[in-house]
Amino acid sequence: TAKSEERNALRFYTPKMHADARRRLQLAADLRQALVRNEFHLVYQPSVELRTGRIVAVEALIRWKHPDRGNVTPDEFIPIAESLGLIRLIDRWVLETACAQVCRWDEAHLPPIRIAVNVSAGSLGHPDFVAGISAVLTSTGLPAKRLLLEITESAILHLGEDTQRTMLALHGLGIGVAIDDFGTGYSSLAYLKLPSVKFLKIDRSFITGLPNSSNDAAITEAMVAIARSLDLNTIAEGIETEGQHEFLLRAGCAEGQGFLYSRPLPTEEIERLLAPNAKQPAKKLTLVPPKR
Ligand code: C2E
Ligand code: MG
Ligand code: MG
Ligand code: MG
């Protein structure tokens, strides 16, 4: 009955849960102020061509430096921002900041790279989403083909019947989309044929077990094969070991990101990596600056 369920619910409401709920409430209150107080910044993680180590793109990743609590991870505050309806403002800030940054790198004559920006369900579903992106491209002057939007399967599912229209509009603008965390959500291979989808990002959870886990190996190879037959590019996420790198290279995966190559870095460090004669830290796989 409802009564006994309620009792059970209370019984399972532990002090830890109480503390977690208080933290969420506090973060929610502070999140409303974070944008105007300039508490967000971006870091950028290089994406490399696996065969050569050449940097072909960077992914913008948001960071929140909370005045009292220090760094709060996006995995914690993005869902809160979603539930408060703040995600549109945050995603818009990220898009503007990242696009403007890439344009500054262009102006400094660093080689042109692609910029990937994550988009939440709450942003994607808004009627003005495409117009907002178009406005940012116009104001920054970044060519549409240099922008890649990373969208998860669940965000696409959330779009429902607007999916085709939104994706067609992005396609019309020349903006590419990557399916982020592929294989973890409500995976539908139908997403891979949507207009403007150009990349499939294999989720880190499949990469972790490589090369030894035969399941992860089979799934990864299958994903690469599907992507190839649909003329999509694959990016593997979360590559940490040379064994993973070797496996993915042999499987025919073109691109990868992960701590093996580089952690997400602040602007100045990315600039150093992009510079034509960049001195690389001693590493097994040397990062190569992008093509001019
Ligand atoms: P994501 O888009 O799938 O980003 C990949 C996450 O994996 C990042 O975590 C990155 O730092 C981490 N990562 C990269 N390489 C490795 C590796 O080799 N090993 C391990 N263990 N982790 C690696 P981060 O920055 O904490 O972001 C987490 C998630 O938060 C992102 O997942 C994305 O869904 C969301 N997010 C981050 N920035 C933004 C943003 O600006 N807007 C929105 N809407 N979401 C964002
Ligand atoms: Mg991403
Ligand atoms: Mg991902
Ligand atoms: Mg993720």
GROMACS .gro file of C-alpha atoms and ligand atoms in nm:
model
  341
    1THR     CA    1   0.000   0.000   0.000
    2ALA     CA    2   0.097   0.363  -0.032
    3LYS     CA    3   0.130   0.397   0.344
    4SER     CA    4   0.381   0.116   0.381
    5GLU     CA    5   0.572   0.235   0.075
    6GLU     CA    6   0.594   0.575   0.238
    7ARG     CA    7   0.729   0.414   0.553
    8ASN     CA    8   0.984   0.224   0.347
    9ALA     CA    9   1.083   0.544   0.173
   10LEU     CA   10   1.138   0.707   0.509
   11ARG     CA   11   1.330   0.411   0.639
   12PHE     CA   12   1.569   0.438   0.343
   13TYR     CA   13   1.614   0.811   0.385
   14THR     CA   14   1.958   0.803   0.539
   15PRO     CA   15   2.167   1.090   0.678
   16LYS     CA   16   2.387   1.060   0.369
   17MET     CA   17   2.083   1.119   0.147
   18HIS     CA   18   1.990   1.416   0.361
   19ALA     CA   19   2.334   1.566   0.318
   20ASP     CA   20   2.325   1.500  -0.059
   21ALA     CA   21   1.986   1.668  -0.091
   22ARG     CA   22   2.110   1.970   0.104
   23ARG     CA   23   2.416   1.994  -0.117
   24ARG     CA   24   2.197   1.981  -0.429
   25LEU     CA   25   1.972   2.256  -0.294
   26GLN     CA   26   2.272   2.472  -0.208
   27LEU     CA   27   2.433   2.415  -0.547
   28ALA     CA   28   2.102   2.494  -0.717
   29ALA     CA   29   2.081   2.826  -0.534
   30ASP     CA   30   2.442   2.912  -0.622
   31LEU     CA   31   2.412   2.797  -0.982
   32ARG     CA   32   2.169   3.081  -1.052
   33GLN     CA   33   2.448   3.327  -0.971
   34ALA     CA   34   2.741   3.141  -1.120
   35LEU     CA   35   2.715   3.286  -1.471
   36VAL     CA   36   2.698   3.652  -1.368
   37ARG     CA   37   2.969   3.596  -1.109
   38ASN     CA   38   3.198   3.456  -1.376
   39GLU     CA   39   3.255   3.129  -1.194
   40PHE     CA   40   3.258   2.915  -1.509
   41HIS     CA   41   3.549   2.858  -1.739
   42LEU     CA   42   3.628   2.621  -2.021
   43VAL     CA   43   3.899   2.365  -2.063
   44TYR     CA   44   3.971   2.198  -2.395
   45GLN     CA   45   4.058   1.835  -2.462
   46PRO     CA   46   4.244   1.759  -2.787
   47SER     CA   47   4.104   1.498  -3.021
   48VAL     CA   48   4.375   1.328  -3.224
   49GLU     CA   49   4.402   1.135  -3.546
   50LEU     CA   50   4.503   0.793  -3.410
   51ARG     CA   51   4.733   0.707  -3.697
   52THR     CA   52   4.949   1.018  -3.666
   53GLY     CA   53   4.878   1.174  -3.326
   54ARG     CA   54   4.783   1.492  -3.506
   55ILE     CA   55   4.543   1.720  -3.319
   56VAL     CA   56   4.235   1.768  -3.536
   57ALA     CA   57   3.990   1.913  -3.286
   58VAL     CA   58   3.932   2.018  -2.928
   59GLU     CA   59   3.625   1.953  -2.714
   60ALA     CA   60   3.514   2.235  -2.486
   61LEU     CA   61   3.437   2.111  -2.134
   62ILE     CA   62   3.288   2.339  -1.870
   63ARG     CA   63   3.433   2.385  -1.523
   64TRP     CA   64   3.268   2.551  -1.223
   65LYS     CA   65   3.487   2.696  -0.954
   66HIS     CA   66   3.249   2.737  -0.662
   67PRO     CA   67   3.363   3.012  -0.421
   68ASP     CA   68   3.335   2.788  -0.110
   69ARG     CA   69   3.321   2.434  -0.239
   70GLY     CA   70   3.598   2.449  -0.496
   71ASN     CA   71   3.559   2.265  -0.824
   72VAL     CA   72   3.220   2.109  -0.885
   73THR     CA   73   3.216   1.857  -1.171
   74PRO     CA   74   2.982   1.896  -1.470
   75ASP     CA   75   2.844   1.548  -1.402
   76GLU     CA   76   2.709   1.694  -1.077
   77PHE     CA   77   2.592   2.042  -1.178
   78ILE     CA   78   2.473   1.994  -1.539
   79PRO     CA   79   2.177   1.778  -1.429
   80ILE     CA   80   2.089   2.041  -1.166
   81ALA     CA   81   2.112   2.316  -1.428
   82GLU     CA   82   1.885   2.106  -1.651
   83SER     CA   83   1.624   2.070  -1.380
   84LEU     CA   84   1.632   2.443  -1.303
   85GLY     CA   85   1.593   2.543  -1.666
   86LEU     CA   86   1.935   2.712  -1.652
   87ILE     CA   87   2.103   2.484  -1.902
   88ARG     CA   88   2.009   2.693  -2.206
   89LEU     CA   89   2.192   2.995  -2.067
   90ILE     CA   90   2.494   2.786  -1.972
   91ASP     CA   91   2.514   2.601  -2.304
   92ARG     CA   92   2.481   2.932  -2.486
   93TRP     CA   93   2.767   3.079  -2.282
   94VAL     CA   94   2.983   2.773  -2.360
   95LEU     CA   95   2.905   2.795  -2.730
   96GLU     CA   96   2.985   3.167  -2.748
   97THR     CA   97   3.302   3.135  -2.542
   98ALA     CA   98   3.432   2.832  -2.733
   99CYS     CA   99   3.358   2.973  -3.079
  100ALA     CA  100   3.513   3.308  -2.988
  101GLN     CA  101   3.821   3.127  -2.854
  102VAL     CA  102   3.873   2.929  -3.174
  103CYS     CA  103   3.842   3.251  -3.374
  104ARG     CA  104   4.112   3.409  -3.156
  105TRP     CA  105   4.335   3.109  -3.226
  106ASP     CA  106   4.271   3.162  -3.598
  107GLU     CA  107   4.360   3.529  -3.565
  108ALA     CA  108   4.682   3.433  -3.388
  109HIS     CA  109   4.757   3.221  -3.698
  110LEU     CA  110   4.738   2.891  -3.516
  111PRO     CA  111   4.630   2.610  -3.749
  112PRO     CA  112   4.254   2.577  -3.788
  113ILE     CA  113   4.094   2.307  -3.576
  114ARG     CA  114   3.741   2.186  -3.523
  115ILE     CA  115   3.568   2.279  -3.198
  116ALA     CA  116   3.326   2.039  -3.031
  117VAL     CA  117   3.065   2.168  -2.789
  118ASN     CA  118   2.831   1.957  -2.575
  119VAL     CA  119   2.462   2.030  -2.597
  120SER     CA  120   2.210   1.924  -2.333
  121ALA     CA  121   1.859   1.799  -2.396
  122GLY     CA  122   1.708   2.116  -2.251
  123SER     CA  123   1.895   2.333  -2.501
  124LEU     CA  124   1.837   2.110  -2.800
  125GLY     CA  125   1.462   2.097  -2.738
  126HIS     CA  126   1.411   2.472  -2.728
  127PRO     CA  127   1.237   2.620  -3.034
  128ASP     CA  128   1.509   2.887  -3.069
  129PHE     CA  129   1.799   2.641  -3.047
  130VAL     CA  130   1.905   2.648  -3.412
  131ALA     CA  131   1.855   3.025  -3.441
  132GLY     CA  132   2.076   3.073  -3.134
  133ILE     CA  133   2.357   2.869  -3.283
  134SER     CA  134   2.328   3.049  -3.611
  135ALA     CA  135   2.351   3.383  -3.425
  136VAL     CA  136   2.672   3.274  -3.249
  137LEU     CA  137   2.830   3.164  -3.577
  138THR     CA  138   2.741   3.498  -3.732
  139SER     CA  139   2.868   3.706  -3.440
  140THR     CA  140   3.196   3.517  -3.406
  141GLY     CA  141   3.250   3.453  -3.777
  142LEU     CA  142   3.333   3.087  -3.720
  143PRO     CA  143   3.258   2.878  -4.031
  144ALA     CA  144   2.979   2.628  -3.958
  145LYS     CA  145   3.186   2.331  -4.071
  146ARG     CA  146   3.438   2.396  -3.793
  147LEU     CA  147   3.171   2.345  -3.526
  148LEU     CA  148   3.067   2.002  -3.403
  149LEU     CA  149   2.776   1.967  -3.164
  150GLU     CA  150   2.796   1.668  -2.927
  151ILE     CA  151   2.453   1.532  -2.850
  152THR     CA  152   2.373   1.221  -2.646
  153GLU     CA  153   2.125   0.958  -2.753
  154SER     CA  154   1.895   1.044  -2.464
  155ALA     CA  155   1.890   1.412  -2.566
  156ILE     CA  156   1.787   1.308  -2.918
  157LEU     CA  157   1.520   1.078  -2.778
  158HIS     CA  158   1.396   1.369  -2.568
  159LEU     CA  159   1.348   1.578  -2.884
  160GLY     CA  160   1.076   1.341  -3.001
  161GLU     CA  161   0.897   1.443  -3.316
  162ASP     CA  162   1.105   1.763  -3.354
  163THR     CA  163   1.417   1.553  -3.414
  164GLN     CA  164   1.404   1.548  -3.793
  165ARG     CA  165   1.324   1.918  -3.821
  166THR     CA  166   1.603   2.027  -3.585
  167MET     CA  167   1.862   1.801  -3.742
  168LEU     CA  168   1.764   1.912  -4.091
  169ALA     CA  169   1.797   2.275  -3.986
  170LEU     CA  170   2.148   2.209  -3.848
  171HIS     CA  171   2.233   2.025  -4.167
  172GLY     CA  172   2.110   2.323  -4.367
  173LEU     CA  173   2.349   2.547  -4.177
  174GLY     CA  174   2.635   2.305  -4.241
  175ILE     CA  175   2.680   2.215  -3.874
  176GLY     CA  176   2.793   1.862  -3.792
  177VAL     CA  177   2.666   1.654  -3.503
  178ALA     CA  178   2.839   1.378  -3.306
  179ILE     CA  179   2.639   1.120  -3.115
  180ASP     CA  180   2.809   1.140  -2.774
  181ASP     CA  181   2.844   0.847  -2.532
  182PHE     CA  182   2.726   0.614  -2.808
  183GLY     CA  183   2.606   0.277  -2.685
  184THR     CA  184   2.508   0.385  -2.334
  185GLY     CA  185   2.168   0.545  -2.392
  186TYR     CA  186   1.853   0.433  -2.563
  187SER     CA  187   2.070   0.324  -2.851
  188SER     CA  188   1.891   0.340  -3.178
  189LEU     CA  189   2.084   0.288  -3.496
  190ALA     CA  190   1.823   0.511  -3.661
  191TYR     CA  191   1.996   0.810  -3.499
  192LEU     CA  192   2.297   0.743  -3.714
  193LYS     CA  193   2.107   0.824  -4.032
  194LEU     CA  194   1.975   1.159  -3.910
  195PRO     CA  195   2.075   1.452  -4.125
  196SER     CA  196   2.388   1.635  -4.002
  197VAL     CA  197   2.513   1.339  -3.795
  198LYS     CA  198   2.876   1.296  -3.901
  199PHE     CA  199   3.046   1.139  -3.600
  200LEU     CA  200   2.986   0.859  -3.357
  201LYS     CA  201   3.168   0.886  -3.025
  202ILE     CA  202   3.225   0.547  -2.868
  203ASP     CA  203   3.163   0.576  -2.496
  204ARG     CA  204   3.453   0.536  -2.257
  205SER     CA  205   3.281   0.242  -2.086
  206PHE     CA  206   3.357   0.026  -2.394
  207ILE     CA  207   3.714   0.152  -2.425
  208THR     CA  208   3.810   0.078  -2.063
  209GLY     CA  209   3.807  -0.300  -2.114
  210LEU     CA  210   4.015  -0.295  -2.432
  211PRO     CA  211   4.204  -0.488  -2.556
  212ASN     CA  212   4.139  -0.779  -2.318
  213SER     CA  213   3.762  -0.784  -2.274
  214SER     CA  214   3.629  -0.982  -2.568
  215ASN     CA  215   3.284  -0.825  -2.525
  216ASP     CA  216   3.414  -0.469  -2.536
  217ALA     CA  217   3.639  -0.562  -2.826
  218ALA     CA  218   3.348  -0.707  -3.024
  219ILE     CA  219   3.119  -0.412  -2.948
  220THR     CA  220   3.384  -0.159  -3.041
  221GLU     CA  221   3.466  -0.333  -3.368
  222ALA     CA  222   3.096  -0.354  -3.451
  223MET     CA  223   3.047   0.017  -3.383
  224VAL     CA  224   3.339   0.110  -3.605
  225ALA     CA  225   3.205  -0.117  -3.880
  226ILE     CA  226   2.855   0.033  -3.862
  227ALA     CA  227   2.993   0.385  -3.866
  228ARG     CA  228   3.214   0.307  -4.163
  229SER     CA  229   2.930   0.156  -4.365
  230LEU     CA  230   2.718   0.465  -4.298
  231ASP     CA  231   3.009   0.691  -4.391
  232LEU     CA  232   3.043   0.832  -4.038
  233ASN     CA  233   3.364   0.904  -3.850
  234THR     CA  234   3.434   0.738  -3.518
  235ILE     CA  235   3.593   0.902  -3.217
  236ALA     CA  236   3.687   0.682  -2.923
  237GLU     CA  237   3.652   0.846  -2.580
  238GLY     CA  238   3.864   0.790  -2.274
  239ILE     CA  239   4.175   0.627  -2.424
  240GLU     CA  240   4.421   0.583  -2.139
  241THR     CA  241   4.658   0.306  -2.246
  242GLU     CA  242   4.873   0.218  -2.544
  243GLY     CA  243   4.695  -0.116  -2.564
  244GLN     CA  244   4.365   0.065  -2.618
  245HIS     CA  245   4.526   0.292  -2.876
  246GLU     CA  246   4.671  -0.002  -3.070
  247PHE     CA  247   4.343  -0.191  -3.065
  248LEU     CA  248   4.141   0.107  -3.189
  249LEU     CA  249   4.393   0.184  -3.460
  250ARG     CA  250   4.372  -0.174  -3.587
  251ALA     CA  251   3.992  -0.170  -3.561
  252GLY     CA  252   3.988   0.124  -3.801
  253CYS     CA  253   3.880   0.396  -3.560
  254ALA     CA  254   4.005   0.725  -3.700
  255GLU     CA  255   4.010   0.956  -3.400
  256GLY     CA  256   4.046   0.944  -3.025
  257GLN     CA  257   4.048   1.143  -2.706
  258GLY     CA  258   4.184   1.049  -2.370
  259PHE     CA  259   4.439   1.100  -2.099
  260LEU     CA  260   4.693   0.899  -2.305
  261TYR     CA  261   4.718   1.199  -2.537
  262SER     CA  262   4.607   1.486  -2.321
  263ARG     CA  263   4.381   1.581  -2.035
  264PRO     CA  264   4.142   1.872  -2.088
  265LEU     CA  265   4.367   2.180  -2.075
  266PRO     CA  266   4.333   2.554  -2.014
  267THR     CA  267   4.352   2.791  -2.311
  268GLU     CA  268   4.722   2.877  -2.278
  269GLU     CA  269   4.829   2.514  -2.278
  270ILE     CA  270   4.620   2.440  -2.587
  271GLU     CA  271   4.789   2.734  -2.758
  272ARG     CA  272   5.125   2.580  -2.681
  273LEU     CA  273   5.014   2.246  -2.830
  274LEU     CA  274   4.876   2.408  -3.144
  275ALA     CA  275   5.188   2.611  -3.215
  276PRO     CA  276   5.367   2.478  -3.524
  277ASN     CA  277   5.689   2.396  -3.345
  278ALA     CA  278   5.524   2.291  -3.025
  279LYS     CA  279   5.760   2.124  -2.778
  280GLN     CA  280   5.586   1.814  -2.658
  281PRO     CA  281   5.611   1.668  -2.313
  282ALA     CA  282   5.799   1.338  -2.322
  283LYS     CA  283   5.524   1.087  -2.397
  284LYS     CA  284   5.492   0.761  -2.580
  285LEU     CA  285   5.271   0.905  -2.849
  286THR     CA  286   5.388   1.250  -2.947
  287LEU     CA  287   5.113   1.496  -3.025
  288VAL     CA  288   5.157   1.659  -3.362
  289PRO     CA  289   5.029   2.011  -3.421
  290PRO     CA  290   4.743   2.027  -3.673
  291LYS     CA  291   4.781   2.078  -4.049
  292ARG     CA  292   4.793   2.435  -4.173
  293C2E     P1  293   3.148   1.394  -2.229
  293C2E     O1  294   3.102   1.501  -2.323
  293C2E     O2  295   3.129   1.254  -2.270
  293C2E     O3  296   3.299   1.429  -2.197
  293C2E     C1  297   3.397   1.334  -2.171
  293C2E     C2  298   3.436   1.331  -2.024
  293C2E     O4  299   3.536   1.232  -2.006
  293C2E     C3  300   3.496   1.460  -1.972
  293C2E     O5  301   3.459   1.473  -1.835
  293C2E     C4  302   3.646   1.435  -1.984
  293C2E     O6  303   3.724   1.512  -1.896
  293C2E     C5  304   3.651   1.288  -1.947
  293C2E     N1  305   3.768   1.220  -2.003
  293C2E     C6  306   3.834   1.247  -2.119
  293C2E     N2  307   3.935   1.159  -2.139
  293C2E     C7  308   3.931   1.072  -2.035
  293C2E     C8  309   4.012   0.958  -1.999
  293C2E     O7  310   4.106   0.918  -2.069
  293C2E     N3  311   3.978   0.894  -1.884
  293C2E     C9  312   3.875   0.936  -1.805
  293C2E     N4  313   3.851   0.869  -1.692
  293C2E     N5  314   3.797   1.044  -1.835
  293C2E    C10  315   3.826   1.110  -1.950
  293C2E     P2  316   3.401   1.607  -1.774
  293C2E     O8  317   3.473   1.726  -1.830
  293C2E     O9  318   3.394   1.591  -1.627
  293C2E    O10  319   3.254   1.613  -1.834
  293C2E    C11  320   3.159   1.516  -1.800
  293C2E    C12  321   3.034   1.534  -1.881
  293C2E    O11  322   2.968   1.657  -1.849
  293C2E    C13  323   3.059   1.540  -2.032
  293C2E    O12  324   3.072   1.411  -2.086
  293C2E    C14  325   2.935   1.613  -2.079
  293C2E    O13  326   2.826   1.523  -2.092
  293C2E    C15  327   2.907   1.707  -1.963
  293C2E     N6  328   2.961   1.841  -1.999
  293C2E    C16  329   3.088   1.889  -1.986
  293C2E     N7  330   3.096   2.016  -2.032
  293C2E    C17  331   2.972   2.049  -2.075
  293C2E    C18  332   2.913   2.169  -2.133
  293C2E    O14  333   2.980   2.270  -2.159
  293C2E     N8  334   2.777   2.165  -2.162
  293C2E    C19  335   2.702   2.053  -2.137
  293C2E     N9  336   2.571   2.059  -2.170
  293C2E    N10  337   2.753   1.942  -2.085
  293C2E    C20  338   2.886   1.938  -2.053
  294MG      MG  339   3.119   1.528  -2.519
  295MG      MG  340   3.107   1.137  -2.416
  296MG      MG  341   2.980   1.161  -2.101
   0.00000   0.00000   0.00000
